[in-house]
PDB file of C-alpha atoms in Angstrom:
ATOM      1  CA  LYS A  38     107.196 109.346  40.425  1.00 80.00           C
ATOM      2  CA  ASN A  39     105.160 107.220  42.815  1.00 83.00           C
ATOM      3  CA  GLN A  40     102.017 109.050  43.841  1.00 90.00           C
ATOM      4  CA  VAL A  41      98.748 108.317  45.605  1.00 95.00           C
ATOM      5  CA  GLU A  42      95.882 110.719  45.095  1.00 95.00           C
ATOM      6  CA  GLN A  43      92.663 110.665  47.045  1.00 96.00           C
ATOM      7  CA  SER A  44      89.310 112.279  46.478  1.00 96.00           C
ATOM      8  CA  PRO A  45      87.381 114.013  47.716  1.00 96.00           C
ATOM      9  CA  GLN A  46      89.671 115.966  50.012  1.00 95.00           C
ATOM     10  CA  SER A  47      86.837 116.332  52.495  1.00 96.00           C
ATOM     11  CA  LEU A  48      83.307 115.083  52.812  1.00 97.00           C
ATOM     12  CA  ILE A  49      80.335 115.759  55.074  1.00 98.00           C
ATOM     13  CA  ILE A  50      77.483 113.257  55.248  1.00 97.00           C
ATOM     14  CA  LEU A  51      74.501 112.623  57.469  1.00 97.00           C
ATOM     15  CA  GLU A  52      74.510 109.773  59.926  1.00 97.00           C
ATOM     16  CA  GLY A  53      73.150 106.586  58.400  1.00 97.00           C
ATOM     17  CA  LYS A  54      74.123 107.490  54.851  1.00 97.00           C
ATOM     18  CA  ASN A  55      76.653 105.643  52.717  1.00 98.00           C
ATOM     19  CA  CYS A  56      79.722 107.149  51.108  1.00 98.00           C
ATOM     20  CA  THR A  57      82.572 106.155  48.818  1.00 98.00           C
ATOM     21  CA  LEU A  58      86.115 107.428  48.934  1.00 98.00           C
ATOM     22  CA  GLN A  59      88.458 107.184  45.958  1.00 98.00           C
ATOM     23  CA  CYS A  60      92.153 106.449  45.620  1.00 98.00           C
ATOM     24  CA  ASN A  61      94.216 106.558  42.412  1.00 97.00           C
ATOM     25  CA  TYR A  62      97.853 105.553  42.397  1.00 96.00           C
ATOM     26  CA  THR A  63     100.847 105.439  40.108  1.00 94.00           C
ATOM     27  CA  VAL A  64     103.077 103.319  42.340  1.00 91.00           C
ATOM     28  CA  SER A  65     105.107 100.719  40.499  1.00 88.00           C
ATOM     29  CA  PRO A  66     105.912  97.978  41.151  1.00 91.00           C
ATOM     30  CA  PHE A  67     102.805  97.324  43.219  1.00 91.00           C
ATOM     31  CA  SER A  68     102.785  95.115  46.289  1.00 88.00           C
ATOM     32  CA  ASN A  69      99.600  95.941  48.186  1.00 91.00           C
ATOM     33  CA  LEU A  70      97.133  98.701  48.968  1.00 95.00           C
ATOM     34  CA  ARG A  71      95.839  99.539  52.411  1.00 95.00           C
ATOM     35  CA  TRP A  72      93.172 101.788  53.786  1.00 97.00           C
ATOM     36  CA  TYR A  73      93.699 103.321  57.198  1.00 96.00           C
ATOM     37  CA  LYS A  74      91.439 105.304  59.492  1.00 96.00           C
ATOM     38  CA  GLN A  75      93.119 108.037  61.482  1.00 94.00           C
ATOM     39  CA  ASP A  76      91.251 109.767  64.263  1.00 93.00           C
ATOM     40  CA  THR A  77      92.408 113.272  65.126  1.00 89.00           C
ATOM     41  CA  GLY A  78      95.545 113.153  67.251  1.00 87.00           C
ATOM     42  CA  ARG A  79      95.930 109.395  66.906  1.00 90.00           C
ATOM     43  CA  GLY A  80      97.960 107.010  64.799  1.00 92.00           C
ATOM     44  CA  PRO A  81      96.446 105.326  61.731  1.00 93.00           C
ATOM     45  CA  VAL A  82      94.548 102.079  62.229  1.00 93.00           C
ATOM     46  CA  SER A  83      94.354  99.522  59.453  1.00 92.00           C
ATOM     47  CA  LEU A  84      90.953  98.855  57.872  1.00 95.00           C
ATOM     48  CA  THR A  85      91.789  96.667  54.888  1.00 94.00           C
ATOM     49  CA  ILE A  86      94.779  95.422  52.951  1.00 92.00           C
ATOM     50  CA  MET A  87      94.602  94.066  49.404  1.00 93.00           C
ATOM     51  CA  THR A  88      97.190  92.446  47.230  1.00 90.00           C
ATOM     52  CA  PHE A  89      97.318  92.446  43.444  1.00 86.00           C
ATOM     53  CA  SER A  90      94.981  89.490  43.066  1.00 89.00           C
ATOM     54  CA  GLU A  91      92.248  90.748  45.377  1.00 91.00           C
ATOM     55  CA  ASN A  92      89.350  92.811  44.021  1.00 93.00           C
ATOM     56  CA  THR A  93      87.402  93.435  47.179  1.00 95.00           C
ATOM     57  CA  LYS A  94      87.859  93.173  50.923  1.00 95.00           C
ATOM     58  CA  SER A  95      85.346  93.872  53.657  1.00 95.00           C
ATOM     59  CA  ASN A  96      85.751  94.769  57.292  1.00 94.00           C
ATOM     60  CA  GLY A  97      82.391  95.300  58.926  1.00 96.00           C
ATOM     61  CA  ARG A  98      80.762  98.361  57.378  1.00 97.00           C
ATOM     62  CA  TYR A  99      83.901  99.089  55.359  1.00 97.00           C
ATOM     63  CA  THR A 100      84.333  97.576  51.900  1.00 97.00           C
ATOM     64  CA  ALA A 101      87.397  98.267  49.795  1.00 97.00           C
ATOM     65  CA  THR A 102      87.751  97.517  46.102  1.00 97.00           C
ATOM     66  CA  LEU A 103      90.848  97.374  43.960  1.00 97.00           C
ATOM     67  CA  ASP A 104      91.240  97.558  40.189  1.00 95.00           C
ATOM     68  CA  ALA A 105      94.919  96.859  39.573  1.00 92.00           C
ATOM     69  CA  ASP A 106      94.521  97.470  35.847  1.00 92.00           C
ATOM     70  CA  THR A 107      93.300 101.035  36.213  1.00 95.00           C
ATOM     71  CA  LYS A 108      95.226 101.514  39.471  1.00 95.00           C
ATOM     72  CA  GLN A 109      92.171 102.628  41.360  1.00 97.00           C
ATOM     73  CA  SER A 110      90.730 101.725  44.721  1.00 97.00           C
ATOM     74  CA  SER A 111      87.656 102.772  46.618  1.00 98.00           C
ATOM     75  CA  LEU A 112      86.513 102.539  50.204  1.00 98.00           C
ATOM     76  CA  HIS A 113      82.774 102.274  50.739  1.00 98.00           C
ATOM     77  CA  ILE A 114      81.318 103.019  54.145  1.00 98.00           C
ATOM     78  CA  THR A 115      77.839 101.730  54.794  1.00 98.00           C
ATOM     79  CA  ALA A 116      75.338 103.169  57.268  1.00 97.00           C
ATOM     80  CA  SER A 117      77.751 105.778  58.562  1.00 97.00           C
ATOM     81  CA  GLN A 118      78.050 106.527  62.258  1.00 97.00           C
ATOM     82  CA  LEU A 119      79.285 109.590  64.091  1.00 97.00           C
ATOM     83  CA  SER A 120      82.363 107.617  65.110  1.00 96.00           C
ATOM     84  CA  ASP A 121      83.294 107.237  61.446  1.00 97.00           C
ATOM     85  CA  SER A 122      84.357 110.886  61.446  1.00 97.00           C
ATOM     86  CA  ALA A 123      88.092 110.706  60.780  1.00 96.00           C
ATOM     87  CA  SER A 124      90.720 110.957  58.092  1.00 96.00           C
ATOM     88  CA  TYR A 125      90.890 107.971  55.734  1.00 97.00           C
ATOM     89  CA  ILE A 126      94.274 107.342  54.197  1.00 96.00           C
ATOM     90  CA  CYS A 127      95.115 105.185  51.201  1.00 97.00           C
ATOM     91  CA  VAL A 128      98.619 103.723  51.348  1.00 95.00           C
ATOM     92  CA  VAL A 129     100.295 101.798  48.551  1.00 94.00           C
ATOM     93  CA  THR A 130     103.287  99.545  49.117  1.00 90.00           C
ATOM     94  CA  GLY A 131     105.731  99.465  46.237  1.00 87.00           C
ATOM     95  CA  GLY A 132     109.156  98.041  45.579  1.00 81.00           C
ATOM     96  CA  GLY A 133     111.393  97.505  48.580  1.00 75.00           C
ATOM     97  CA  ASN A 134     108.326  97.651  50.855  1.00 76.00           C
ATOM     98  CA  LYS A 135     108.318 101.417  50.492  1.00 81.00           C
ATOM     99  CA  LEU A 136     105.018 103.014  51.496  1.00 87.00           C
ATOM    100  CA  THR A 137     103.481 105.885  49.552  1.00 90.00           C
ATOM    101  CA  PHE A 138     100.777 107.722  51.467  1.00 93.00           C
ATOM    102  CA  GLY A 139      97.789 109.530  50.050  1.00 93.00           C
ATOM    103  CA  THR A 140      96.863 112.908  51.502  1.00 89.00           C
ATOM    104  CA  GLY A 141      93.690 111.472  52.946  1.00 94.00           C
ATOM    105  CA  THR A 142      89.983 112.225  52.848  1.00 96.00           C
ATOM    106  CA  GLN A 143      88.593 114.025  55.853  1.00 96.00           C
ATOM    107  CA  LEU A 144      85.157 112.581  56.599  1.00 97.00           C
ATOM    108  CA  LYS A 145      82.684 114.214  58.929  1.00 97.00           C
ATOM    109  CA  VAL A 146      79.445 112.474  59.852  1.00 98.00           C
ATOM    110  CA  GLU A 147      76.732 114.734  61.212  1.00 97.00           C
ATOM    111  CA  LEU A 148      73.363 114.189  62.831  1.00 93.00           C
TER     112      LEU A 148
ATOM    113  CA  GLY B  92      96.786  92.292  66.059  1.00 64.00           C
ATOM    114  CA  ALA B  93     100.220  93.588  66.942  1.00 75.00           C
ATOM    115  CA  VAL B  94     100.498  96.668  69.159  1.00 88.00           C
ATOM    116  CA  VAL B  95     102.896  99.563  68.879  1.00 94.00           C
ATOM    117  CA  SER B  96     103.126 102.080  71.693  1.00 95.00           C
ATOM    118  CA  GLN B  97     104.712 105.515  71.868  1.00 96.00           C
ATOM    119  CA  HIS B  98     105.821 107.575  74.820  1.00 96.00           C
ATOM    120  CA  PRO B  99     105.163 110.307  75.620  1.00 96.00           C
ATOM    121  CA  SER B 100     101.855 111.031  73.924  1.00 95.00           C
ATOM    122  CA  ARG B 101     102.349 114.765  74.333  1.00 96.00           C
ATOM    123  CA  VAL B 102     105.358 116.891  75.136  1.00 97.00           C
ATOM    124  CA  ILE B 103     105.863 120.611  75.418  1.00 97.00           C
ATOM    125  CA  CYS B 104     109.402 121.921  75.592  1.00 96.00           C
ATOM    126  CA  LYS B 105     111.349 125.129  75.348  1.00 96.00           C
ATOM    127  CA  SER B 106     113.266 126.035  72.238  1.00 96.00           C
ATOM    128  CA  GLY B 107     116.800 124.667  72.310  1.00 96.00           C
ATOM    129  CA  THR B 108     116.083 121.615  74.418  1.00 96.00           C
ATOM    130  CA  SER B 109     116.161 118.003  73.261  1.00 97.00           C
ATOM    131  CA  VAL B 110     113.217 115.658  73.340  1.00 97.00           C
ATOM    132  CA  LYS B 111     113.261 111.866  73.208  1.00 97.00           C
ATOM    133  CA  ILE B 112     110.328 109.873  71.861  1.00 97.00           C
ATOM    134  CA  GLU B 113     110.094 106.116  72.369  1.00 97.00           C
ATOM    135  CA  CYS B 114     108.470 103.609  70.063  1.00 96.00           C
ATOM    136  CA  ARG B 115     107.885 100.071  71.323  1.00 95.00           C
ATOM    137  CA  SER B 116     106.526  96.947  69.713  1.00 93.00           C
ATOM    138  CA  LEU B 117     104.657  95.335  72.580  1.00 91.00           C
ATOM    139  CA  ASP B 118     104.025  91.782  71.471  1.00 86.00           C
ATOM    140  CA  PHE B 119     106.325  91.245  68.540  1.00 89.00           C
ATOM    141  CA  GLN B 120     109.879  91.925  67.495  1.00 90.00           C
ATOM    142  CA  ALA B 121     110.708  94.537  64.894  1.00 90.00           C
ATOM    143  CA  THR B 122     114.131  94.710  63.296  1.00 90.00           C
ATOM    144  CA  THR B 123     112.886  97.711  61.364  1.00 91.00           C
ATOM    145  CA  MET B 124     110.743 100.610  62.506  1.00 94.00           C
ATOM    146  CA  PHE B 125     109.717 103.754  60.680  1.00 94.00           C
ATOM    147  CA  TRP B 126     109.429 107.317  61.886  1.00 96.00           C
ATOM    148  CA  TYR B 127     106.992 109.775  60.340  1.00 95.00           C
ATOM    149  CA  ARG B 128     106.097 113.394  60.823  1.00 96.00           C
ATOM    150  CA  GLN B 129     102.646 114.754  60.172  1.00 93.00           C
ATOM    151  CA  PHE B 130     101.688 118.404  59.965  1.00 91.00           C
ATOM    152  CA  PRO B 131      98.057 119.519  60.376  1.00 86.00           C
ATOM    153  CA  LYS B 132      95.772 118.362  57.583  1.00 82.00           C
ATOM    154  CA  GLN B 133      98.655 116.697  55.769  1.00 86.00           C
ATOM    155  CA  SER B 134      99.569 113.082  55.273  1.00 86.00           C
ATOM    156  CA  LEU B 135     102.344 111.232  57.010  1.00 91.00           C
ATOM    157  CA  MET B 136     105.835 111.966  55.741  1.00 92.00           C
ATOM    158  CA  LEU B 137     108.490 109.315  56.204  1.00 92.00           C
ATOM    159  CA  MET B 138     111.494 110.729  58.020  1.00 95.00           C
ATOM    160  CA  ALA B 139     113.699 107.708  58.516  1.00 95.00           C
ATOM    161  CA  THR B 140     113.939 103.966  58.748  1.00 93.00           C
ATOM    162  CA  SER B 141     115.266 102.668  62.034  1.00 93.00           C
ATOM    163  CA  ASN B 142     117.310  99.479  61.807  1.00 90.00           C
ATOM    164  CA  GLU B 143     118.096  97.343  64.843  1.00 90.00           C
ATOM    165  CA  GLY B 144     121.812  97.110  65.403  1.00 87.00           C
ATOM    166  CA  SER B 145     122.780  99.465  62.598  1.00 88.00           C
ATOM    167  CA  LYS B 146     122.468 103.062  61.499  1.00 91.00           C
ATOM    168  CA  ALA B 147     119.154 104.547  60.549  1.00 93.00           C
ATOM    169  CA  THR B 148     118.381 105.453  56.962  1.00 93.00           C
ATOM    170  CA  TYR B 149     117.143 109.008  56.534  1.00 95.00           C
ATOM    171  CA  GLU B 150     114.897 110.371  53.812  1.00 93.00           C
ATOM    172  CA  GLN B 151     116.136 113.194  51.667  1.00 92.00           C
ATOM    173  CA  GLY B 152     115.954 116.525  53.437  1.00 93.00           C
ATOM    174  CA  VAL B 153     115.859 115.068  56.958  1.00 95.00           C
ATOM    175  CA  GLU B 154     118.859 116.096  59.067  1.00 94.00           C
ATOM    176  CA  LYS B 155     120.339 113.039  60.737  1.00 92.00           C
ATOM    177  CA  ASP B 156     122.185 115.128  63.327  1.00 94.00           C
ATOM    178  CA  LYS B 157     118.971 116.821  64.351  1.00 96.00           C
ATOM    179  CA  PHE B 158     116.789 113.740  64.468  1.00 97.00           C
ATOM    180  CA  LEU B 159     118.833 111.084  66.219  1.00 96.00           C
ATOM    181  CA  ILE B 160     117.522 107.561  65.958  1.00 95.00           C
ATOM    182  CA  ASN B 161     118.578 104.634  68.094  1.00 92.00           C
ATOM    183  CA  HIS B 162     117.225 101.121  67.634  1.00 92.00           C
ATOM    184  CA  ALA B 163     118.876  99.430  70.578  1.00 84.00           C
ATOM    185  CA  SER B 164     116.683  96.353  70.793  1.00 91.00           C
ATOM    186  CA  LEU B 165     114.185  94.369  68.759  1.00 92.00           C
ATOM    187  CA  THR B 166     111.292  96.083  70.508  1.00 93.00           C
ATOM    188  CA  LEU B 167     112.462  99.665  70.991  1.00 95.00           C
ATOM    189  CA  SER B 168     113.397 102.557  68.753  1.00 96.00           C
ATOM    190  CA  THR B 169     113.929 106.097  69.973  1.00 96.00           C
ATOM    191  CA  LEU B 170     113.798 109.398  68.113  1.00 97.00           C
ATOM    192  CA  THR B 171     115.565 112.339  69.727  1.00 97.00           C
ATOM    193  CA  VAL B 172     114.800 115.797  68.409  1.00 97.00           C
ATOM    194  CA  THR B 173     117.915 117.758  69.302  1.00 96.00           C
ATOM    195  CA  SER B 174     117.914 121.504  69.903  1.00 96.00           C
ATOM    196  CA  ALA B 175     114.238 121.670  69.095  1.00 96.00           C
ATOM    197  CA  HIS B 176     112.778 124.793  67.526  1.00 96.00           C
ATOM    198  CA  PRO B 177     109.165 125.876  67.031  1.00 96.00           C
ATOM    199  CA  GLU B 178     109.212 124.653  63.435  1.00 95.00           C
ATOM    200  CA  ASP B 179     109.832 121.140  64.779  1.00 96.00           C
ATOM    201  CA  SER B 180     106.407 121.224  66.391  1.00 96.00           C
ATOM    202  CA  SER B 181     104.507 118.388  64.774  1.00 96.00           C
ATOM    203  CA  PHE B 182     102.866 115.017  65.274  1.00 96.00           C
ATOM    204  CA  TYR B 183     105.466 112.239  65.248  1.00 97.00           C
ATOM    205  CA  ILE B 184     104.344 108.696  64.516  1.00 96.00           C
ATOM    206  CA  CYS B 185     106.252 105.444  64.370  1.00 96.00           C
ATOM    207  CA  SER B 186     105.322 102.178  62.734  1.00 93.00           C
ATOM    208  CA  ALA B 187     106.623  98.644  62.698  1.00 92.00           C
ATOM    209  CA  PRO B 188     105.964  95.845  60.222  1.00 88.00           C
ATOM    210  CA  ALA B 189     104.667  92.467  61.333  1.00 83.00           C
ATOM    211  CA  SER B 190     103.695  89.435  59.319  1.00 75.00           C
ATOM    212  CA  LEU B 191     100.053  88.472  59.336  1.00 67.00           C
ATOM    213  CA  GLY B 192      99.880  85.313  57.343  1.00 67.00           C
ATOM    214  CA  TYR B 193     100.921  86.086  53.806  1.00 61.00           C
ATOM    215  CA  VAL B 194     101.163  89.851  54.055  1.00 67.00           C
ATOM    216  CA  ASN B 195     103.328  92.275  55.957  1.00 72.00           C
ATOM    217  CA  GLU B 196     101.124  94.652  57.886  1.00 81.00           C
ATOM    218  CA  GLN B 197     102.271  98.017  59.188  1.00 86.00           C
ATOM    219  CA  PHE B 198     101.219  98.795  62.725  1.00 90.00           C
ATOM    220  CA  PHE B 199     101.315 102.410  63.759  1.00 93.00           C
ATOM    221  CA  GLY B 200     101.859 103.876  67.161  1.00 95.00           C
ATOM    222  CA  PRO B 201      99.355 106.364  68.599  1.00 94.00           C
ATOM    223  CA  GLY B 202     101.650 109.290  67.883  1.00 95.00           C
ATOM    224  CA  THR B 203     103.453 111.937  69.927  1.00 97.00           C
ATOM    225  CA  ARG B 204     102.391 115.565  69.771  1.00 96.00           C
ATOM    226  CA  LEU B 205     105.472 117.791  70.129  1.00 97.00           C
ATOM    227  CA  THR B 206     105.045 121.476  70.830  1.00 97.00           C
ATOM    228  CA  VAL B 207     108.165 123.625  70.972  1.00 96.00           C
ATOM    229  CA  LEU B 208     107.676 127.019  72.571  1.00 95.00           C
TER     230      LEU B 208
END
């Protein structure tokens, strides 16, 4: 069964600190992996997308890594800001362009 | 990047009424769109795939007669929740794929919050 698991489920950090979110998947075949940011009451917004051959992808203060061998990905947020408070969702595209969503990590950045 | 809009953003209705939600791709054409439902603190759950000019494909457990989907044009898909009940209260999100170079990106709408009284 195709699954995407994320950890931690929730996280609270102080403004300015870094954090790393984890994503493990069992989706096969694998097409690509995306990280989305979803603000409360809004639709998800794409942060990064990585295909099988890509190990890392950056978008500003967001850096995603992918290890296709161990089927793991991480999203690193540098110098967090209050506006980073949101749910971060890992989504894996498998065969037939079918998306499998992770349950998300709820991040809260505090002063 | 491509933009997907949804209308309305919020709707409150009485039990038993029908509600229509629109999903539009604003600057690109989408022969396929996807409809999701999201309950509080849960991830998005795919409900159905909307196909332009043909019938929608529904995920297992989703009633096609309750959630009517119409994809009348290359830029518009509608989801109608018929005879809505309080348990249908949820956040409904659509998405549409668009090619960005060598990858197909999924662009999500801002969502529609449905509250059934």
